[in-house]
Amino acid sequence: MEINFDMKQYVTSWRLRAIALTLAVSPALLAQGGRSIVTVASTVPSNGDVNPYGVAIVPASSGNLVQGHILVSNFNNSANLQGTGTTIVDIAPNGATTLFAWIDAATLPGPCPGGVGLTTALVALRAGFVIVGSLPTTDGMSDTAQAGCLIVLNNAGTVVETISNDLINGPWDMTALDMGGTADLFVSNVLNGTVAGNGGLVDEGTVSRINLAFPSTGMPVVVSTTTIGSGFPERTDPAALVIGPTGLGLAPDGTLYVADSLENRIASIANAANLTSTAGIGVTVFQGPHLSDPLGLTVRPSNGDILTVNGNNGLLVETSAGGALVATRLLDASGNPPGAGALFGLATTPQGLYFVDDASNTLKLLTNMPQ
């Protein structure tokens, strides 16, 4: 059930104000009819992995990859230990689910410090490769977190390569500029000094750009790696493992948007594909009470609006590239406080907005929310 508040009818109760902020009155989303949230499928594979994080739409059919299917990466194992999930599930729009990959740290073909713990950093590319970030722990606790890597899988779900260097340190989220024969990966990193900081705030979060080329045969080749964003606040967290720059979305004009989680803001980095040095923490596009630990982020290609989901209250927030609040929508109200810890990765499609719900370990669809 959707609940609408008339803000003019109450001005005295701080408790009601807090509720109103959480449910976030938004005429653009709440007043439009026909939208509903549909559970597509469970994201739990046969090994019991939970805590779905990354969401990627397959852009082209190749091998086991089917165009329009949704890939979801799991961050936790069956014991619910963070940084130990090893699976990627494939979900068809009709809800049919198969296991795309079960990654064994012992058989990785290259370095990945700490092993495997699959994060929100997940992309599927037209060349037939899937790339996922790993931020691993040994026991689900932040003091054992290690740098991890990017893991490259072919269209059969087999790991063929790892990407590991000094500029990849706790890859937390990722988006890509996919040009077919080449691709630019944009990766947020959250482990630069955070473990040593022992819960203290450290302004060392980064965004890296990794330029890839795809030879006609063989594996992707890393052409260059560049830090294009730096100085973002980050810290370890007993509940979330680590908090820092998270969601990334690339606009049609080449602007990269970053969910700056600890500052409750959306930052922009212009001309992200061509920068040769860091843009620091970027330019603030939107900041305010509607954002509360913004995590997953994507951009609507039709109008350039930015879609962000909050980690603290289950809210979807839509803002314009110019910094105006366009709309909000409550996607999850479970738990205590309502919606906390439920939302992570999301992706737009012609069918609507796909998002993972960690509270129920499911993939859901917000219908009639076109790209």
PDB file of N, CA and C in Angstrom, residues 202-248:
ATOM      1  N   VAL A 202      38.398   7.996   7.151  1.00  0.00           N
ATOM      2  CA  VAL A 202      39.602   8.146   6.335  1.00  0.00           C
ATOM      3  C   VAL A 202      39.178   8.702   4.985  1.00  0.00           C
ATOM      4  N   ASP A 203      39.778   9.815   4.563  1.00  0.00           N
ATOM      5  CA  ASP A 203      39.412  10.439   3.288  1.00  0.00           C
ATOM      6  C   ASP A 203      40.318   9.935   2.171  1.00  0.00           C
ATOM      7  N   GLU A 204      40.188   8.634   1.888  1.00  0.00           N
ATOM      8  CA  GLU A 204      41.063   8.032   0.885  1.00  0.00           C
ATOM      9  C   GLU A 204      40.310   7.175  -0.126  1.00  0.00           C
ATOM     10  N   GLY A 205      38.993   7.255  -0.157  1.00  0.00           N
ATOM     11  CA  GLY A 205      38.234   6.504  -1.154  1.00  0.00           C
ATOM     12  C   GLY A 205      38.514   7.023  -2.552  1.00  0.00           C
ATOM     13  N   THR A 206      38.535   6.121  -3.529  1.00  0.00           N
ATOM     14  CA  THR A 206      38.900   6.498  -4.890  1.00  0.00           C
ATOM     15  C   THR A 206      37.916   5.956  -5.915  1.00  0.00           C
ATOM     16  N   VAL A 207      38.015   6.517  -7.107  1.00  0.00           N
ATOM     17  CA  VAL A 207      37.359   5.978  -8.295  1.00  0.00           C
ATOM     18  C   VAL A 207      38.438   5.766  -9.342  1.00  0.00           C
ATOM     19  N   SER A 208      38.550   4.530  -9.828  1.00  0.00           N
ATOM     20  CA  SER A 208      39.546   4.188 -10.839  1.00  0.00           C
ATOM     21  C   SER A 208      38.869   3.944 -12.176  1.00  0.00           C
ATOM     22  N   ARG A 209      39.572   4.319 -13.248  1.00  0.00           N
ATOM     23  CA  ARG A 209      39.123   3.969 -14.602  1.00  0.00           C
ATOM     24  C   ARG A 209      40.107   2.963 -15.182  1.00  0.00           C
ATOM     25  N   ILE A 210      39.579   1.846 -15.656  1.00  0.00           N
ATOM     26  CA  ILE A 210      40.401   0.797 -16.246  1.00  0.00           C
ATOM     27  C   ILE A 210      40.008   0.655 -17.708  1.00  0.00           C
ATOM     28  N   ASN A 211      40.929   0.953 -18.596  1.00  0.00           N
ATOM     29  CA  ASN A 211      40.671   0.864 -20.023  1.00  0.00           C
ATOM     30  C   ASN A 211      41.021  -0.543 -20.511  1.00  0.00           C
ATOM     31  N   LEU A 212      40.033  -1.218 -21.089  1.00  0.00           N
ATOM     32  CA  LEU A 212      40.212  -2.581 -21.567  1.00  0.00           C
ATOM     33  C   LEU A 212      40.104  -2.643 -23.086  1.00  0.00           C
ATOM     34  N   ALA A 213      40.872  -3.563 -23.664  1.00  0.00           N
ATOM     35  CA  ALA A 213      40.741  -3.900 -25.081  1.00  0.00           C
ATOM     36  C   ALA A 213      40.437  -5.383 -25.192  1.00  0.00           C
ATOM     37  N   PHE A 214      39.649  -5.752 -26.203  1.00  0.00           N
ATOM     38  CA  PHE A 214      39.272  -7.142 -26.404  1.00  0.00           C
ATOM     39  C   PHE A 214      39.842  -7.637 -27.726  1.00  0.00           C
ATOM     40  N   PRO A 215      40.935  -8.380 -27.678  1.00  0.00           N
ATOM     41  CA  PRO A 215      41.480  -8.956 -28.924  1.00  0.00           C
ATOM     42  C   PRO A 215      40.465  -9.902 -29.564  1.00  0.00           C
ATOM     43  N   SER A 216      40.663 -10.205 -30.842  1.00  0.00           N
ATOM     44  CA  SER A 216      39.741 -11.108 -31.526  1.00  0.00           C
ATOM     45  C   SER A 216      39.741 -12.489 -30.902  1.00  0.00           C
ATOM     46  N   THR A 217      40.857 -12.876 -30.318  1.00  0.00           N
ATOM     47  CA  THR A 217      40.935 -14.118 -29.547  1.00  0.00           C
ATOM     48  C   THR A 217      41.665 -13.835 -28.246  1.00  0.00           C
ATOM     49  N   GLY A 218      41.382 -14.614 -27.233  1.00  0.00           N
ATOM     50  CA  GLY A 218      42.072 -14.443 -25.965  1.00  0.00           C
ATOM     51  C   GLY A 218      41.311 -13.596 -24.981  1.00  0.00           C
ATOM     52  N   MET A 219      42.013 -13.205 -23.932  1.00  0.00           N
ATOM     53  CA  MET A 219      41.395 -12.516 -22.805  1.00  0.00           C
ATOM     54  C   MET A 219      41.475 -11.001 -22.954  1.00  0.00           C
ATOM     55  N   PRO A 220      40.641 -10.272 -22.213  1.00  0.00           N
ATOM     56  CA  PRO A 220      40.750  -8.814 -22.217  1.00  0.00           C
ATOM     57  C   PRO A 220      42.140  -8.353 -21.787  1.00  0.00           C
ATOM     58  N   VAL A 221      42.550  -7.241 -22.348  1.00  0.00           N
ATOM     59  CA  VAL A 221      43.866  -6.677 -22.052  1.00  0.00           C
ATOM     60  C   VAL A 221      43.674  -5.330 -21.355  1.00  0.00           C
ATOM     61  N   VAL A 222      44.326  -5.148 -20.204  1.00  0.00           N
ATOM     62  CA  VAL A 222      44.289  -3.866 -19.508  1.00  0.00           C
ATOM     63  C   VAL A 222      45.260  -2.917 -20.205  1.00  0.00           C
ATOM     64  N   VAL A 223      44.725  -1.873 -20.783  1.00  0.00           N
ATOM     65  CA  VAL A 223      45.548  -0.891 -21.487  1.00  0.00           C
ATOM     66  C   VAL A 223      46.114   0.132 -20.515  1.00  0.00           C
ATOM     67  N   SER A 224      45.287   0.581 -19.573  1.00  0.00           N
ATOM     68  CA  SER A 224      45.748   1.574 -18.596  1.00  0.00           C
ATOM     69  C   SER A 224      44.795   1.592 -17.413  1.00  0.00           C
ATOM     70  N   THR A 225      45.288   2.077 -16.286  1.00  0.00           N
ATOM     71  CA  THR A 225      44.473   2.293 -15.092  1.00  0.00           C
ATOM     72  C   THR A 225      44.776   3.680 -14.557  1.00  0.00           C
ATOM     73  N   THR A 226      43.728   4.468 -14.304  1.00  0.00           N
ATOM     74  CA  THR A 226      43.895   5.862 -13.899  1.00  0.00           C
ATOM     75  C   THR A 226      42.968   6.176 -12.736  1.00  0.00           C
ATOM     76  N   THR A 227      43.459   6.871 -11.740  1.00  0.00           N
ATOM     77  CA  THR A 227      42.608   7.376 -10.662  1.00  0.00           C
ATOM     78  C   THR A 227      41.962   8.665 -11.139  1.00  0.00           C
ATOM     79  N   ILE A 228      40.635   8.681 -11.232  1.00  0.00           N
ATOM     80  CA  ILE A 228      39.936   9.885 -11.690  1.00  0.00           C
ATOM     81  C   ILE A 228      39.131  10.548 -10.585  1.00  0.00           C
ATOM     82  N   GLY A 229      39.055   9.886  -9.411  1.00  0.00           N
ATOM     83  CA  GLY A 229      38.388  10.472  -8.257  1.00  0.00           C
ATOM     84  C   GLY A 229      39.121  10.046  -7.000  1.00  0.00           C
ATOM     85  N   SER A 230      39.223  10.946  -6.023  1.00  0.00           N
ATOM     86  CA  SER A 230      39.970  10.622  -4.807  1.00  0.00           C
ATOM     87  C   SER A 230      39.518  11.521  -3.665  1.00  0.00           C
ATOM     88  N   GLY A 231      39.846  11.090  -2.444  1.00  0.00           N
ATOM     89  CA  GLY A 231      39.521  11.891  -1.266  1.00  0.00           C
ATOM     90  C   GLY A 231      38.151  11.664  -0.709  1.00  0.00           C
ATOM     91  N   PHE A 232      37.444  10.630  -1.181  1.00  0.00           N
ATOM     92  CA  PHE A 232      36.104  10.352  -0.663  1.00  0.00           C
ATOM     93  C   PHE A 232      36.203   9.737   0.738  1.00  0.00           C
ATOM     94  N   PRO A 233      35.325  10.129   1.660  1.00  0.00           N
ATOM     95  CA  PRO A 233      35.372   9.568   3.011  1.00  0.00           C
ATOM     96  C   PRO A 233      34.961   8.102   3.015  1.00  0.00           C
ATOM     97  N   GLU A 234      35.589   7.327   3.887  1.00  0.00           N
ATOM     98  CA  GLU A 234      35.297   5.900   4.014  1.00  0.00           C
ATOM     99  C   GLU A 234      35.680   5.460   5.415  1.00  0.00           C
ATOM    100  N   ARG A 235      35.060   4.382   5.854  1.00  0.00           N
ATOM    101  CA  ARG A 235      35.397   3.798   7.155  1.00  0.00           C
ATOM    102  C   ARG A 235      34.849   2.384   7.230  1.00  0.00           C
ATOM    103  N   THR A 236      35.424   1.602   8.114  1.00  0.00           N
ATOM    104  CA  THR A 236      34.852   0.287   8.373  1.00  0.00           C
ATOM    105  C   THR A 236      33.604   0.462   9.225  1.00  0.00           C
ATOM    106  N   ASP A 237      32.750  -0.574   9.191  1.00  0.00           N
ATOM    107  CA  ASP A 237      31.475  -0.488   9.898  1.00  0.00           C
ATOM    108  C   ASP A 237      31.088  -1.883  10.366  1.00  0.00           C
ATOM    109  N   PRO A 238      30.662  -2.025  11.626  1.00  0.00           N
ATOM    110  CA  PRO A 238      30.352  -3.358  12.148  1.00  0.00           C
ATOM    111  C   PRO A 238      29.173  -4.024  11.449  1.00  0.00           C
ATOM    112  N   ALA A 239      28.249  -3.231  10.918  1.00  0.00           N
ATOM    113  CA  ALA A 239      27.079  -3.803  10.257  1.00  0.00           C
ATOM    114  C   ALA A 239      27.279  -3.944   8.753  1.00  0.00           C
ATOM    115  N   ALA A 240      27.844  -2.915   8.120  1.00  0.00           N
ATOM    116  CA  ALA A 240      27.965  -2.895   6.667  1.00  0.00           C
ATOM    117  C   ALA A 240      29.335  -3.327   6.169  1.00  0.00           C
ATOM    118  N   LEU A 241      30.242  -3.690   7.073  1.00  0.00           N
ATOM    119  CA  LEU A 241      31.632  -4.038   6.788  1.00  0.00           C
ATOM    120  C   LEU A 241      32.444  -2.797   6.483  1.00  0.00           C
ATOM    121  N   VAL A 242      32.038  -2.060   5.448  1.00  0.00           N
ATOM    122  CA  VAL A 242      32.746  -0.835   5.100  1.00  0.00           C
ATOM    123  C   VAL A 242      31.760   0.102   4.420  1.00  0.00           C
ATOM    124  N   ILE A 243      31.957   1.401   4.642  1.00  0.00           N
ATOM    125  CA  ILE A 243      31.125   2.421   4.005  1.00  0.00           C
ATOM    126  C   ILE A 243      32.051   3.402   3.312  1.00  0.00           C
ATOM    127  N   GLY A 244      31.741   3.723   2.084  1.00  0.00           N
ATOM    128  CA  GLY A 244      32.564   4.651   1.320  1.00  0.00           C
ATOM    129  C   GLY A 244      31.884   4.945  -0.004  1.00  0.00           C
ATOM    130  N   PRO A 245      32.616   5.493  -0.970  1.00  0.00           N
ATOM    131  CA  PRO A 245      32.007   5.759  -2.275  1.00  0.00           C
ATOM    132  C   PRO A 245      31.509   4.459  -2.877  1.00  0.00           C
ATOM    133  N   THR A 246      30.269   4.463  -3.340  1.00  0.00           N
ATOM    134  CA  THR A 246      29.656   3.203  -3.771  1.00  0.00           C
ATOM    135  C   THR A 246      29.166   3.306  -5.205  1.00  0.00           C
ATOM    136  N   GLY A 247      27.879   3.560  -5.399  1.00  0.00           N
ATOM    137  CA  GLY A 247      27.280   3.478  -6.717  1.00  0.00           C
ATOM    138  C   GLY A 247      27.881   4.414  -7.733  1.00  0.00           C
ATOM    139  N   LEU A 248      27.980   3.940  -8.970  1.00  0.00           N
ATOM    140  CA  LEU A 248      28.508   4.719 -10.083  1.00  0.00           C
ATOM    141  C   LEU A 248      27.545   4.622 -11.258  1.00  0.00           C
TER     142      LEU A 248
END
